[in-house]
GROMACS .gro file of C-alpha atoms in nm:
model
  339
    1UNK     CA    1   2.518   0.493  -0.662
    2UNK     CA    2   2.692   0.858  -0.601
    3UNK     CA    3   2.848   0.786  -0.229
    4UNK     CA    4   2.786   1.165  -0.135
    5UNK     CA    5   2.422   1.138  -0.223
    6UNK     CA    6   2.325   0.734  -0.089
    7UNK     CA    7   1.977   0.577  -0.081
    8UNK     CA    8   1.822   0.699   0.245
    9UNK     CA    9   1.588   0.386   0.411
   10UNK     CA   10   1.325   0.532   0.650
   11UNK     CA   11   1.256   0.292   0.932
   12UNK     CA   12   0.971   0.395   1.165
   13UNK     CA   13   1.057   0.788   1.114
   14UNK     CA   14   1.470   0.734   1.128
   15UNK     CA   15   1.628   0.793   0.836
   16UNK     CA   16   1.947   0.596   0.788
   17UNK     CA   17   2.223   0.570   0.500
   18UNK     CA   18   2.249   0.267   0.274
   19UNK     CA   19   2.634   0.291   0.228
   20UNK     CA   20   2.766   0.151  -0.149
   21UNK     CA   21   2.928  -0.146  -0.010
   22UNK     CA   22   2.915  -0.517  -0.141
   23UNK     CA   23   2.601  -0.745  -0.066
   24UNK     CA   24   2.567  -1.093  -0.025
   25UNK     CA   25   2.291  -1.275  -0.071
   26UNK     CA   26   2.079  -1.499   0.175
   27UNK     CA   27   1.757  -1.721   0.188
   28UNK     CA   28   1.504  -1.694   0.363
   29UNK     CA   29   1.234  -2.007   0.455
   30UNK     CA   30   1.015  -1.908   0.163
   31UNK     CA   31   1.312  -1.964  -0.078
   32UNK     CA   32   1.275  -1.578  -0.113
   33UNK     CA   33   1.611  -1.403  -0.184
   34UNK     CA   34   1.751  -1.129   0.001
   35UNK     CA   35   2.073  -0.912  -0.018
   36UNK     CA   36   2.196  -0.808   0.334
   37UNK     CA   37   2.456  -0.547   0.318
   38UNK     CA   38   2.761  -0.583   0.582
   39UNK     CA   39   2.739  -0.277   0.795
   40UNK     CA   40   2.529  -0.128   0.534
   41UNK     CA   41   2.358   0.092   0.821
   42UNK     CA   42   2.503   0.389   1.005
   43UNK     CA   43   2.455   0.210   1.360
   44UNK     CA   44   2.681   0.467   1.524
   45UNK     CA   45   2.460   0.789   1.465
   46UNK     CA   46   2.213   0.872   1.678
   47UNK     CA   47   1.863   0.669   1.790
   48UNK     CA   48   1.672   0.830   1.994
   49UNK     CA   49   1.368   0.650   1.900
   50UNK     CA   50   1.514   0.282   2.026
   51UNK     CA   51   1.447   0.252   2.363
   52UNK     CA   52   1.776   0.109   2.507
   53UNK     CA   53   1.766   0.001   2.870
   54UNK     CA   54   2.046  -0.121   3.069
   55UNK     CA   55   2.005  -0.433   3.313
   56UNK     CA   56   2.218  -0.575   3.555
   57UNK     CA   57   2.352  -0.855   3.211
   58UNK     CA   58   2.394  -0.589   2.962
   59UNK     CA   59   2.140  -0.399   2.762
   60UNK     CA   60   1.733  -0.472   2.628
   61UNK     CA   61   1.567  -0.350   2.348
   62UNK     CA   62   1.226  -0.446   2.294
   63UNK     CA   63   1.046  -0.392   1.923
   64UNK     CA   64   0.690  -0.448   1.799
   65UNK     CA   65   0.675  -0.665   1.454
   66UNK     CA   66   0.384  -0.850   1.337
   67UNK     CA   67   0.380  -1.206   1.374
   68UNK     CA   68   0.348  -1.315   1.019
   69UNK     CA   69   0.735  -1.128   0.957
   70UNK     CA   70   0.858  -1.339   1.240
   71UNK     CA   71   0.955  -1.634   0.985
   72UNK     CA   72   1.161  -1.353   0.772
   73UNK     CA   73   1.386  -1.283   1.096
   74UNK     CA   74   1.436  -1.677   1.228
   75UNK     CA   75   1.491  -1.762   0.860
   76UNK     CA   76   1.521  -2.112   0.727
   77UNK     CA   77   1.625  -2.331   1.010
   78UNK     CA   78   1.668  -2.020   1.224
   79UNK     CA   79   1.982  -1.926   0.984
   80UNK     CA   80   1.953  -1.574   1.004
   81UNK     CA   81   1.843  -1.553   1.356
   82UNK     CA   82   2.141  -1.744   1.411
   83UNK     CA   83   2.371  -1.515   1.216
   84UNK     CA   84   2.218  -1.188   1.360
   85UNK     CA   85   2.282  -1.300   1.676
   86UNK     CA   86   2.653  -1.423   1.585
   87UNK     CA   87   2.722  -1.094   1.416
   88UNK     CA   88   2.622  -0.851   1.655
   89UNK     CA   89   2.733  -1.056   1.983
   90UNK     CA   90   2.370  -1.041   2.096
   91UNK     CA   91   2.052  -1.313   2.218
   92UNK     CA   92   1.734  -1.227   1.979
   93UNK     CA   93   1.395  -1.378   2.152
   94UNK     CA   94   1.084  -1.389   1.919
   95UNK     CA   95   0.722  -1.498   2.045
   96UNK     CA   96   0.651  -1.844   1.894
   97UNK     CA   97   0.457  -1.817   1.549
   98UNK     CA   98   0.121  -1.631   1.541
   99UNK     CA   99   0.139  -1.509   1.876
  100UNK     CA  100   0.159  -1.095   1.843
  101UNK     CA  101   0.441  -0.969   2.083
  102UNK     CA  102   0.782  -0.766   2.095
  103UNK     CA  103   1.073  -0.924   1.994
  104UNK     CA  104   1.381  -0.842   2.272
  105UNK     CA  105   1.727  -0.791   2.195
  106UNK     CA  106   1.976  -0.819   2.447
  107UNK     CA  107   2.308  -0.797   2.468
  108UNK     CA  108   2.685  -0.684   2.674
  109UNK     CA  109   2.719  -0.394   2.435
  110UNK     CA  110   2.488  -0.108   2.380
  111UNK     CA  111   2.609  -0.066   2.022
  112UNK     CA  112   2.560  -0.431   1.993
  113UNK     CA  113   2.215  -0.426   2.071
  114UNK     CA  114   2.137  -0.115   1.845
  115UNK     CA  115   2.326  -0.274   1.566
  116UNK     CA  116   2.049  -0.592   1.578
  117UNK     CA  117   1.752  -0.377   1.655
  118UNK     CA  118   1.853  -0.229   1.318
  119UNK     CA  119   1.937  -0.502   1.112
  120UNK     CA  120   1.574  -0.638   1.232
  121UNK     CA  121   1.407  -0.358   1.121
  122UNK     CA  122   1.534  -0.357   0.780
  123UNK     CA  123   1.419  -0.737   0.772
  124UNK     CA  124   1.110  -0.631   0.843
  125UNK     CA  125   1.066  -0.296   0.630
  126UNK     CA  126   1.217  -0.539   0.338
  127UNK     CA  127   0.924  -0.827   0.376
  128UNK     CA  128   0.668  -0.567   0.445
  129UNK     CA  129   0.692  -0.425   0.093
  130UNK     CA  130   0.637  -0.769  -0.032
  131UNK     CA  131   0.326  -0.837   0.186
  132UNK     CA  132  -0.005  -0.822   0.012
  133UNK     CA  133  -0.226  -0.507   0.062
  134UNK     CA  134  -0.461  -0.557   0.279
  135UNK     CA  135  -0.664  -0.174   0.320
  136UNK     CA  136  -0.756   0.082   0.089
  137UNK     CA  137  -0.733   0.419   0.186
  138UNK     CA  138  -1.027   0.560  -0.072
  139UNK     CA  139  -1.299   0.807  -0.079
  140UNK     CA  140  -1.595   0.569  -0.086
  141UNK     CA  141  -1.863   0.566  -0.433
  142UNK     CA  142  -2.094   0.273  -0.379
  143UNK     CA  143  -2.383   0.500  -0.265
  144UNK     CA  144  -2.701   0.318  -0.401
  145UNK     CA  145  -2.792   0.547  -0.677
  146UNK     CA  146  -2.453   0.545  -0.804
  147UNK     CA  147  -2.445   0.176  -0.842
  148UNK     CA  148  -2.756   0.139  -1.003
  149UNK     CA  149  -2.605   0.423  -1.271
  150UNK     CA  150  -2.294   0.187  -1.289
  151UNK     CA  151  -2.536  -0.089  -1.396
  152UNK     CA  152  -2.709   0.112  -1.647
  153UNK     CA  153  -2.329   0.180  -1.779
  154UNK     CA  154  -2.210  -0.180  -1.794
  155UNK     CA  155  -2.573  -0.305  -1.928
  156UNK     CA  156  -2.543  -0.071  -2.258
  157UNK     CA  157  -2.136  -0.141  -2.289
  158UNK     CA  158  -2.194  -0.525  -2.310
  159UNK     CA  159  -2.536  -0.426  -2.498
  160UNK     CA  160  -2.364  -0.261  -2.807
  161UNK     CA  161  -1.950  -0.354  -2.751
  162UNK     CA  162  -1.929  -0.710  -2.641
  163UNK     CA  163  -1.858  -0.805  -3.006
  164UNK     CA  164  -1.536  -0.601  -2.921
  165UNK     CA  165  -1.207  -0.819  -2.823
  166UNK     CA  166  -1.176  -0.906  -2.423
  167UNK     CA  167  -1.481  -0.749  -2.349
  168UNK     CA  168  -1.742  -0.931  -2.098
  169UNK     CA  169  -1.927  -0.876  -1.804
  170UNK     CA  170  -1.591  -1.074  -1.588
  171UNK     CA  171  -1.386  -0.741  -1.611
  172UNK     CA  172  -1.675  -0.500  -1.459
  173UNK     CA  173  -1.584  -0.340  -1.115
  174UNK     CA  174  -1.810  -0.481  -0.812
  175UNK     CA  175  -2.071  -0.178  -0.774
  176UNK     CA  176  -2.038  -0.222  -0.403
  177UNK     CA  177  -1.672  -0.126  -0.437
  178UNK     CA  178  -1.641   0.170  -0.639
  179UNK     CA  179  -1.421   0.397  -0.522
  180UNK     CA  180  -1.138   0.610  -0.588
  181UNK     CA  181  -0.841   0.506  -0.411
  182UNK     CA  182  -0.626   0.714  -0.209
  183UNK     CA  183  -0.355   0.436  -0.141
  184UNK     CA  184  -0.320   0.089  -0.023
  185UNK     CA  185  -0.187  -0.050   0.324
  186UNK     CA  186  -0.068  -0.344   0.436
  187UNK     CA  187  -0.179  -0.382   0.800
  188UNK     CA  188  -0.050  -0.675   0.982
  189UNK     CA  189  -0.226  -0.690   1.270
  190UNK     CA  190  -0.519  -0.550   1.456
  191UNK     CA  191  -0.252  -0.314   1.628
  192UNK     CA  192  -0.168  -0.166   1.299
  193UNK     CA  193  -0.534  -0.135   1.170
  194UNK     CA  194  -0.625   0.054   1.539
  195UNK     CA  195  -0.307   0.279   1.427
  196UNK     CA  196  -0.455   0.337   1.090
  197UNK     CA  197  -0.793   0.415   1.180
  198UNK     CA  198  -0.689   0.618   1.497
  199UNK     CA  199  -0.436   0.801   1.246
  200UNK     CA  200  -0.723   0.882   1.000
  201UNK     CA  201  -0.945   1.056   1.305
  202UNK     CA  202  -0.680   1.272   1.336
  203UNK     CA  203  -0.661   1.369   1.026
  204UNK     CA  204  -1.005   1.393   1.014
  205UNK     CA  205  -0.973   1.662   1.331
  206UNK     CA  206  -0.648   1.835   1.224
  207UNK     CA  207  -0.701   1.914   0.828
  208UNK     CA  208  -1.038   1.743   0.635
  209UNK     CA  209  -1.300   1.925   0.866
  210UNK     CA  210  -1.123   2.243   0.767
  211UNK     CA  211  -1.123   2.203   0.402
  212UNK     CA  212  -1.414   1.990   0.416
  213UNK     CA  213  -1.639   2.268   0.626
  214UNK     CA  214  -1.757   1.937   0.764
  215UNK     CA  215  -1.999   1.864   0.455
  216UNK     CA  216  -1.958   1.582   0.130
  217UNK     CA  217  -1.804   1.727  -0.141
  218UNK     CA  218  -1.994   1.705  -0.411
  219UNK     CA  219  -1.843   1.558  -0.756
  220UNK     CA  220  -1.931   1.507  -1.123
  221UNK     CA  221  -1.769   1.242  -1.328
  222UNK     CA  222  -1.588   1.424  -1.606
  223UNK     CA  223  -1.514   1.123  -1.851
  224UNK     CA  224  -1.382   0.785  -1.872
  225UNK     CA  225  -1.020   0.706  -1.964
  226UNK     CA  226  -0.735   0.392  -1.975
  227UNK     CA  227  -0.373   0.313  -1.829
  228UNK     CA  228  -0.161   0.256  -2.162
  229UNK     CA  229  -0.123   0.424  -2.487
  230UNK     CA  230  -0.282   0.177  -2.725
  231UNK     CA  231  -0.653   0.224  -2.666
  232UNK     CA  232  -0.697  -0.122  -2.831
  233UNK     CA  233  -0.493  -0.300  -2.596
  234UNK     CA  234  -0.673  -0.174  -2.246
  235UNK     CA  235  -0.643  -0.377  -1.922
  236UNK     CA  236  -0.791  -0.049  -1.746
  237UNK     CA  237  -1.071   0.157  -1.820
  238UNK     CA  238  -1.166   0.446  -1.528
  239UNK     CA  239  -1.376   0.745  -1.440
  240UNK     CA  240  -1.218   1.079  -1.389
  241UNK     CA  241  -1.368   1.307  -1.127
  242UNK     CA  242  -1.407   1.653  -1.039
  243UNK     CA  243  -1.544   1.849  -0.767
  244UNK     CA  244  -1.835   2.058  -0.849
  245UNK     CA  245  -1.743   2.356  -0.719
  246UNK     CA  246  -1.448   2.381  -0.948
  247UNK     CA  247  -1.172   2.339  -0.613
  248UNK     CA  248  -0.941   2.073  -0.627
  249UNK     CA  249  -1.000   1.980  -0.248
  250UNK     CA  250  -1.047   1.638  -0.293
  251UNK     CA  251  -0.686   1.637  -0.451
  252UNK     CA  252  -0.549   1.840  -0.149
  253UNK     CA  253  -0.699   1.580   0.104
  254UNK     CA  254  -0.576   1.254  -0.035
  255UNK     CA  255  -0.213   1.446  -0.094
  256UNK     CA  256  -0.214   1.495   0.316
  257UNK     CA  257  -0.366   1.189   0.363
  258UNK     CA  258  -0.050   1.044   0.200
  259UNK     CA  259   0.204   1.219   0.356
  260UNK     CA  260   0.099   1.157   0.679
  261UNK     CA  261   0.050   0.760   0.660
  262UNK     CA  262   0.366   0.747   0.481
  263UNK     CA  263   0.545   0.891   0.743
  264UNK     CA  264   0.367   0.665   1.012
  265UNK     CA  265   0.528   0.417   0.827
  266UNK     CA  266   0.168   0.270   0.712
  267UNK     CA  267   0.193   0.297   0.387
  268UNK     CA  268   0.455   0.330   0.106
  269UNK     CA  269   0.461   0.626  -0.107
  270UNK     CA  270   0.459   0.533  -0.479
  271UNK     CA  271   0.362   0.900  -0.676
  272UNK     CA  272   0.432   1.247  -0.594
  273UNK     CA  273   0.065   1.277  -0.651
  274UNK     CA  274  -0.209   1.114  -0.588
  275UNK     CA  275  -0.383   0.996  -0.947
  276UNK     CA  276  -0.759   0.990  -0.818
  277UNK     CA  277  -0.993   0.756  -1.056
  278UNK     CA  278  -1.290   0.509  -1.043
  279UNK     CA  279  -1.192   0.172  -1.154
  280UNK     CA  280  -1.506   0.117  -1.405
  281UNK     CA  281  -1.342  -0.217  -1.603
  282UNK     CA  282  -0.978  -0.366  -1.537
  283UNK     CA  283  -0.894  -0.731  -1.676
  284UNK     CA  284  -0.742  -0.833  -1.358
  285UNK     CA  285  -1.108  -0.948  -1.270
  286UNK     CA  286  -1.133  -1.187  -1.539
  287UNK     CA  287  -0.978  -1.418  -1.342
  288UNK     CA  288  -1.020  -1.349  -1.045
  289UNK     CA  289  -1.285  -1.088  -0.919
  290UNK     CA  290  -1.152  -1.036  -0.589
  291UNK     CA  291  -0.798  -1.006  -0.736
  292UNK     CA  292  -0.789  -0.577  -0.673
  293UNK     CA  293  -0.831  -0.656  -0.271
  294UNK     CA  294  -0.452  -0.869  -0.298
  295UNK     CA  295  -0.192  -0.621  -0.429
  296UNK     CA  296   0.102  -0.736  -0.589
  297UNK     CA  297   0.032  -1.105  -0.557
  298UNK     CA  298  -0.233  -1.001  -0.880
  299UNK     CA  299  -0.194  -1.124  -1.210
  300UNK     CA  300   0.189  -0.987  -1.431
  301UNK     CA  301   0.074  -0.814  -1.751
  302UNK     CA  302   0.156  -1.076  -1.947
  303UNK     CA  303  -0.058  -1.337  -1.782
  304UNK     CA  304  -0.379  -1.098  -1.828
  305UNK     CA  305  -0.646  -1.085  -2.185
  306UNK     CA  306  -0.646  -0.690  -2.261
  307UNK     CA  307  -0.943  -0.571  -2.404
  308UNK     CA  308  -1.021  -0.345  -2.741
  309UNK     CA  309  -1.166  -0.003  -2.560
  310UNK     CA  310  -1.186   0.214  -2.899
  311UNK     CA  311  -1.566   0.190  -2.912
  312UNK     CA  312  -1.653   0.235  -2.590
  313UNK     CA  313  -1.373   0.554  -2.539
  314UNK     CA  314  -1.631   0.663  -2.916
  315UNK     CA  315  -1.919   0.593  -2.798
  316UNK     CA  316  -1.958   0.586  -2.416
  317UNK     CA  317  -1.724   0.918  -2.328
  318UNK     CA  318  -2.084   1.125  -2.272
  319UNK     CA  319  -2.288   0.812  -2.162
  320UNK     CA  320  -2.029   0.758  -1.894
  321UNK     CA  321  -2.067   1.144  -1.800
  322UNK     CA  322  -2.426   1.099  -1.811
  323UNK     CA  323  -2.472   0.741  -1.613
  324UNK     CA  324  -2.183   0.808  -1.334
  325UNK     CA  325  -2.228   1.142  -1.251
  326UNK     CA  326  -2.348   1.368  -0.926
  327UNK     CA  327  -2.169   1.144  -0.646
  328UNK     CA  328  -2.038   1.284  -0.278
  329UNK     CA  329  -1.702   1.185  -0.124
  330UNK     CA  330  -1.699   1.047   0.190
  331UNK     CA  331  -1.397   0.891   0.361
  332UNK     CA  332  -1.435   0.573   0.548
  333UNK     CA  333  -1.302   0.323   0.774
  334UNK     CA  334  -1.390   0.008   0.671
  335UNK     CA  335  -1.208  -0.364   0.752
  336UNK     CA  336  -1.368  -0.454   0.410
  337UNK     CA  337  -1.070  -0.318   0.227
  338UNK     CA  338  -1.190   0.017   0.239
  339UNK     CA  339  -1.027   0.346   0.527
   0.00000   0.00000   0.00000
């Protein structure tokens, strides 16, 4: 790592330095590893955000966390809460499991205090990204007609290519979910999903209604394509889409959309832009058909049955066009995996 350029860590909207120094490596109560970095953080800059108060003992700090991270800062027989408290001369309290509440940090020091508030919240941003999804931000395409096109799609493809390697009816999206996804969340707690969906109203009021001019936006399916570069070795086949006025406003909405829940700290940005498609076939259902609604706990690569996609990429490009096309976007906010 170049030491005049570090790896900055974002932690609900403060932006800290990872300094190169040497880790060492702790267990949680999962058996999970993870490397801790000694003084890693810049605890002496600035943190305005914290809200430090001082008592007649010392100094409090109170921070929200979800419940189900809890385990990830007591550790395995309270190790780590042990050793946070030992290294930064402070007394951590956390709510007893699956009760939602702020942890408190107290302590003599002010510095002290800050330090653990920190260290916490790196805990926490470090399990988070390991958490499951449990949201998808998407522009919703279930609307009745296009599910019964859908059917027609998957009816001929099985009709005339289920001769073809790894292809059955298993690895079919769920009509009721087609979408195109926007990005994924992993929302905690019913605090978090109120932030989500109170965060997508105002986007909703500051930017879609302006591009949107408060109508669908009309789109027309321009073709069906697949994630890898051997067409005969596909675990996923998807629609591409286009608006029918020829703007790329759809594009321009899920790019804000992104920006702004990444920097609410609700979601993790992965591309610089948003690759919109409609999941139409991905072997990740074979096993199991809910598999798309748990993130990263899905099946590795290696563990999944691609499927040969040459004849349906020959002879289903302008059938797919034909069967899939004429939908509006909508944005929703939906428990049901679906914002």
């Amino acid at each position: 790592m170049d030491v005049l350029r570090p790896t900055l860590i974002n932690i609900n909207g403060r932006i800290y330095r990872k300094n190169a120094v040497k880790e060492q490596t702790y267990q949680n109560d999962e058996e999970e590893e993870f490397s801790y970095a000694e003084n890693s953080l810049c605890t002496d800059e600035p943190c305005d955000s914290l809200q430090i108060e001082q008592t007649d003992k010392g100094y409090r700090c109170a921070i929200d966390v979800p419940s189900v991270l809890y385990k990830y800062i007591i550790g395995k027989k309270g190790e780590t809460k042990k050793r946070l408290e030992a290294e930064t001369r402070t007394s951590i309290n956390i709510p007893k499991q699956g009760v939602e509440g702020e942890i408190v940090i107290t302590g003599q020091q002010r510095s002290s205090v800050i330090s653990a508030c920190t260290r916490i919240e790196l805990l926490v941003e470090s399990f988070r990204k390991k958490q499951p999804f449990t949201h998808f931000l998407s522009f919703a395409l279930n609307e009745p007609h296009i599910q019964k096109q859908f059917l027609k799609f998957k009816e001929e493809v099985l009709s005339k290519c289920s001769q073809d390697s790894g292809i059955d009816g298993s690895i079919f999206q769920n009509p009721a979910k087609l979408h195109l996804t926007i990005g994924t969340l992993a929302l905690l707690n019913e605090k978090e999903v109120r932030k989500a969906c109170d965060l997508l109203q105002v986007c909703k009021d500051e930017f879609i209604k302006d591009i949107t001019g408060e109508k669908p936006l009309p789109i027309t399916v321009e073709g069906i394509e697949y994630m890898n570069d051997d067409p005969a070795m596909v675990d996923v086949l998807y629609a591409q889409v286009q608006a029918q006025d020829g703007s790329d406003k759809h594009q321009i909405i899920a790019d804000q959309l992104v920006e702004r829940f990444v920097a609410s700290g609700l979601m993790t940005k992965e591309w610089d832009r948003v690759k919109l498609h409609a999941t139409v076939m991905n072997t990740i259902f074979r096993k199991d058909p809910s598999a798309e609604d748990k993130g990263p706990t899905g099946l590795l690569r290696q563990e999944r049955e691609s499927f040969d996609a040459r004849n349906v990429l020959k002879k289903y490009l302008s059938l797919a066009n034909q069967h899939l096309k004429e939908a509006s976007l909508l944005l929703t906010c939906d428990e049901d995996h679906t914002m």
